[in-house]
Short mmCIF file of C-alpha atoms in Angstrom, two decimals:
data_model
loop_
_atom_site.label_atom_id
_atom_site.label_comp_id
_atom_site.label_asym_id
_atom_site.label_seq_id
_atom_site.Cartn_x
_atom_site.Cartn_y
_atom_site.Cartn_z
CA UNK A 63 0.00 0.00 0.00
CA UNK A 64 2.71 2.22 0.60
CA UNK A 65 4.45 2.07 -2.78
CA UNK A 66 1.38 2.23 -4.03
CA UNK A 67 1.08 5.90 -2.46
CA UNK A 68 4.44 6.28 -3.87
CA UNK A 69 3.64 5.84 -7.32
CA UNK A 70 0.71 7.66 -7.24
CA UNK A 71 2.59 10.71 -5.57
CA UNK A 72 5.31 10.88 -7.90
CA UNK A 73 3.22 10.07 -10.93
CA UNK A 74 1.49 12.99 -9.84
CA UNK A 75 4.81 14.90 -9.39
CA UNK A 76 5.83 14.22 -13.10
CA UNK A 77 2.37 14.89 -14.40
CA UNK A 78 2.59 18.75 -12.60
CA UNK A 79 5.92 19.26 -14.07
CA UNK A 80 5.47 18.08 -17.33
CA UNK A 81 2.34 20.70 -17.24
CA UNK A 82 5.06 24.11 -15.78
CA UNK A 83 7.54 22.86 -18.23
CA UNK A 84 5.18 23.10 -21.60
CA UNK A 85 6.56 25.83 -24.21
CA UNK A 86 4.72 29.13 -23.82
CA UNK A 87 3.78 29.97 -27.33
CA UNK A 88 2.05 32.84 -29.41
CA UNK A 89 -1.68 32.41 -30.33
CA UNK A 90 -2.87 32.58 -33.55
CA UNK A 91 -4.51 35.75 -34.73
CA UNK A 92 -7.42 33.34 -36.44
CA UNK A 93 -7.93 32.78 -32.42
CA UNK A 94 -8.57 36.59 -31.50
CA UNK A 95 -11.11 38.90 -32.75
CA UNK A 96 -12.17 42.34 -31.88
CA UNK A 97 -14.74 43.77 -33.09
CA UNK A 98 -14.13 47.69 -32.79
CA UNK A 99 -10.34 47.19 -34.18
CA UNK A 100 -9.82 44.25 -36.39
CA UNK A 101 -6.42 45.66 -37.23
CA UNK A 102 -5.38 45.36 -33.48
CA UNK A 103 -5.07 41.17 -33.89
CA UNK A 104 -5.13 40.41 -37.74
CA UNK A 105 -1.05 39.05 -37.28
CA UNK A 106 -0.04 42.00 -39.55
CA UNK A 107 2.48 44.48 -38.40
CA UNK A 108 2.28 46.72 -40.88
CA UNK A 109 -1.12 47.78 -40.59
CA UNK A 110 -2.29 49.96 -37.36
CA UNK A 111 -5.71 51.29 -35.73
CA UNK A 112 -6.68 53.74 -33.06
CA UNK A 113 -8.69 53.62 -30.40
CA UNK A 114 -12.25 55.21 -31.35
CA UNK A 115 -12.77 58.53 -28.96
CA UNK A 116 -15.66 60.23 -28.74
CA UNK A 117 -14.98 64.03 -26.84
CA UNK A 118 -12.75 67.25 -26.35
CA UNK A 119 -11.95 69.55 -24.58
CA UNK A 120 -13.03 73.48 -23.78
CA UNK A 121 -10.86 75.68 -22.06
CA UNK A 122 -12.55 79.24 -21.49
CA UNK A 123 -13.29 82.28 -18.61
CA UNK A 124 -15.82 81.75 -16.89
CA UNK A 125 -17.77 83.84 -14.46
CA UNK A 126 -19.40 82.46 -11.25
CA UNK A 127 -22.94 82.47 -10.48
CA UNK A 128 -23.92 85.46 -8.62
CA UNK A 129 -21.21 87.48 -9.83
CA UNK A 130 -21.93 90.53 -11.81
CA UNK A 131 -20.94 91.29 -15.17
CA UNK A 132 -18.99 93.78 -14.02
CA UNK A 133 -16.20 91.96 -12.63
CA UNK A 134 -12.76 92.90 -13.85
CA UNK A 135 -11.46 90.72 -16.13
CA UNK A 136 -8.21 89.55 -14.02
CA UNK A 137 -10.81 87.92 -11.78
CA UNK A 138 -12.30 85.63 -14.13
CA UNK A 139 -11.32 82.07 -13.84
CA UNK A 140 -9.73 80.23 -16.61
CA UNK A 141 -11.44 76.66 -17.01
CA UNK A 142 -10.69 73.27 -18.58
CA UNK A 143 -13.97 71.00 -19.33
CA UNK A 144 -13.96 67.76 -20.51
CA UNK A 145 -16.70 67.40 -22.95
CA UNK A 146 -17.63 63.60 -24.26
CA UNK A 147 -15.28 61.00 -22.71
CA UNK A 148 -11.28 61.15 -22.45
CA UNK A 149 -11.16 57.29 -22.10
CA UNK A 150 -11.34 54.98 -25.22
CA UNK A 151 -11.11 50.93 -25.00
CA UNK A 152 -11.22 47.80 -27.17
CA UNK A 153 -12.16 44.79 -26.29
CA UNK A 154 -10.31 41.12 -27.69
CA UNK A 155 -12.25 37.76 -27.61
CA UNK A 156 -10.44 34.71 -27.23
CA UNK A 157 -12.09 32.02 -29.37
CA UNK A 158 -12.11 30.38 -26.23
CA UNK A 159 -11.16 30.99 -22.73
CA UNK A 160 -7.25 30.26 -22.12
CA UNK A 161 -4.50 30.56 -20.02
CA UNK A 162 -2.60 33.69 -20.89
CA UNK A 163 0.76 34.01 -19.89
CA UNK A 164 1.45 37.11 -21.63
CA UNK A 165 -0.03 39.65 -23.80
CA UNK A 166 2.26 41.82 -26.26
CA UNK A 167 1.10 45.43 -27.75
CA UNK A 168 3.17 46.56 -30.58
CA UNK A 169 2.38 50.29 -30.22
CA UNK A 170 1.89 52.92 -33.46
CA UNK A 171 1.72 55.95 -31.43
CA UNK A 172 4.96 57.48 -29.60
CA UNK A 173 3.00 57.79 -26.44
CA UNK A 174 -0.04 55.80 -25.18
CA UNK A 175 -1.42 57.27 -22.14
CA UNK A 176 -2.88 56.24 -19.20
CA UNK A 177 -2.72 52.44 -20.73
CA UNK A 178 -4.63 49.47 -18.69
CA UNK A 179 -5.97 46.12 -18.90
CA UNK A 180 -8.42 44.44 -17.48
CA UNK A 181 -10.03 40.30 -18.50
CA UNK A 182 -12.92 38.23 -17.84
CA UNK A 183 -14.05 34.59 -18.54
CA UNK A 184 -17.68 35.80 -18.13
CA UNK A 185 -19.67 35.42 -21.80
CA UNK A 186 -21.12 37.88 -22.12
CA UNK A 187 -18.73 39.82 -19.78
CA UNK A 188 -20.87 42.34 -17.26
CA UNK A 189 -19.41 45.71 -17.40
CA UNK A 190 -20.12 46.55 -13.69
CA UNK A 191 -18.33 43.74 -12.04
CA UNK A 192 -16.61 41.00 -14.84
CA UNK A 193 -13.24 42.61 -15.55
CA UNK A 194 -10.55 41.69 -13.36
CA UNK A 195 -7.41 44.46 -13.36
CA UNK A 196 -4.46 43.33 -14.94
CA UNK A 197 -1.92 44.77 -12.61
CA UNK A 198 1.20 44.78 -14.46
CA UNK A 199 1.97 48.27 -15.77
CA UNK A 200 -1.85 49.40 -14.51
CA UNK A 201 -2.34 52.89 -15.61
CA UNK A 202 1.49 53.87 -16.95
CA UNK A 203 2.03 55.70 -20.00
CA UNK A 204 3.11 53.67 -22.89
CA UNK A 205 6.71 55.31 -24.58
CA UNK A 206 8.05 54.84 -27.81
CA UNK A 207 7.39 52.04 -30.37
CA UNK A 208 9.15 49.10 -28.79
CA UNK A 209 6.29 46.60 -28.01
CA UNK A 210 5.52 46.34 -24.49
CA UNK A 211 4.67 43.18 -22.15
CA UNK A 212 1.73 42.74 -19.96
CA UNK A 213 2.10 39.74 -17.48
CA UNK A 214 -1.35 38.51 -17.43
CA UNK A 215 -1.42 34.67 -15.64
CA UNK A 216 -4.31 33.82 -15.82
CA UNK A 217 -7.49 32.33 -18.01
CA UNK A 218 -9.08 34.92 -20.58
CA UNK A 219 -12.13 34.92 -22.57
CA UNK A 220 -12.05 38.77 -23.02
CA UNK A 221 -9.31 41.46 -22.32
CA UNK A 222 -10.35 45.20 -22.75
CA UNK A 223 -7.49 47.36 -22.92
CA UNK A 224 -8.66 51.65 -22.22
CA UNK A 225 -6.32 53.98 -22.59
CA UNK A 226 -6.95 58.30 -22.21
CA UNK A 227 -7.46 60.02 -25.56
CA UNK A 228 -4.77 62.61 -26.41
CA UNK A 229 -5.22 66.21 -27.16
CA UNK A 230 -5.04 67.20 -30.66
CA UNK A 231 -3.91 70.78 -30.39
CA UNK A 232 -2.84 71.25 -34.00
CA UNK A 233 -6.64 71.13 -35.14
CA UNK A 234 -8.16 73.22 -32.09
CA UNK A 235 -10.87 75.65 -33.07
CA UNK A 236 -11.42 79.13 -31.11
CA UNK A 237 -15.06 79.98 -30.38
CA UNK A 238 -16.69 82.38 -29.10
CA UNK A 239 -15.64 84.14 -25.66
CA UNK A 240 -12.14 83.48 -26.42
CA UNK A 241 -12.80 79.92 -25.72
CA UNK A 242 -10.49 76.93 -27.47
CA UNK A 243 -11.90 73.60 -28.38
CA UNK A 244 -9.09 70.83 -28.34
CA UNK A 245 -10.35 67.08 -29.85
CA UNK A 246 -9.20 64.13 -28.66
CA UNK A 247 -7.68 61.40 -30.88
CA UNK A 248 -6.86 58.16 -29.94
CA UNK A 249 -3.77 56.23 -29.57
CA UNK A 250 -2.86 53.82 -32.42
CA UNK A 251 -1.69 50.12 -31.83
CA UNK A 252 -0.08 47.43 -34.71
CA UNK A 253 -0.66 44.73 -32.89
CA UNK A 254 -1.76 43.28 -30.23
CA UNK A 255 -0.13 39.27 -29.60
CA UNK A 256 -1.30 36.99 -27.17
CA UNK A 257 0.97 34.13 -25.37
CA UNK A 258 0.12 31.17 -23.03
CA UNK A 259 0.17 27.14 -23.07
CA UNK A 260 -1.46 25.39 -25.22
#
């Protein structure tokens, strides 16, 4: 009975080893879709996308209620509004959900700011409470082109990446007041590669 145990513990033993020691591999792009930016996992570094945005900003003097029109112009208070939403996202779907080592994002755009992941195994994943932070590089700036690894560990159906839109000050407009209107464009990624055990 006792080598029985034996054999049974170290078969066990091997069994969990072979399993750590399998190859960590990249997925293929005919495994990942996403739906907003098909460019993002088509397995083609040459071709790019950016993140859809959707707001700008005003910057303008303002007055405060209850203040006359009067007031001299050094007291008026210079303003920056966020109109729409800063944050943009995409969203990948695994064709099934996986262990994911790492993820990989081969970035278009010098600087990606504000950059953060977040995953689920939830289908269809609930906005509120389904994404679980990635915590690996959570809210940093993304630098340069060099592509950039996420350590992610863990099974994924869906990974939504959000990163802040940046301001476009070449093509701001001046309206009325004196006020300045500043869009937003998003960041652009080549690629977006996906690593684990299969």
């Amino acid at each position: 009975m006792r080598i029985y145990g034996l054999f049974v513990f170290l078969l066990i033993g091997i069994m969990g080893c072979a399993a750590l020691n399998q190859p960590i591999n990249e997925m293929a792009a005919s495994r990942l879709t996403c739906e907003s930016n098909p460019e993002f996992v088509d397995g083609n570094l040459e071709t790019e996308s950016t993140f859809a945005v959707n707001g700008f900003v005003r910057k303008a003097y303002h007055l405060h209620e209850g203040e006359g029109r009067r007031l001299a112009y050094a007291q008026r208070r210079y303003l920056t509004v966020v109109e729409g939403q800063r944050r943009t996202e995409a969203i990948i779907k695994l064709d099934a959900p996986t262990y994911v080592s790492y993820v990989e994002v081969y970035p278009a755009s010098r600087r990606i700011q504000n950059f953060a992941m977040m995953t689920t195994t939830d289908d269809p994943p609930r906005f509120d409470v389904a994404f679980e932070r990635v915590s690996d590089k959570q809210h940093q700036d993304i630098e340069g082109l060099n592509p950039v690894r996420f350590q992610i560990g863990r099974e994924v159906l869906y990974l939504r990446m959000s990163a802040d839109g940046i301001e476009d000050r070449q093509n701001s407009v001046q309206g009325e007041n004196s006020s300045i209107e500043i869009p937003f464009i998003g960041a652009a990624i080549r690629e977006v590669k996906f690593y684990g055990r299969e």
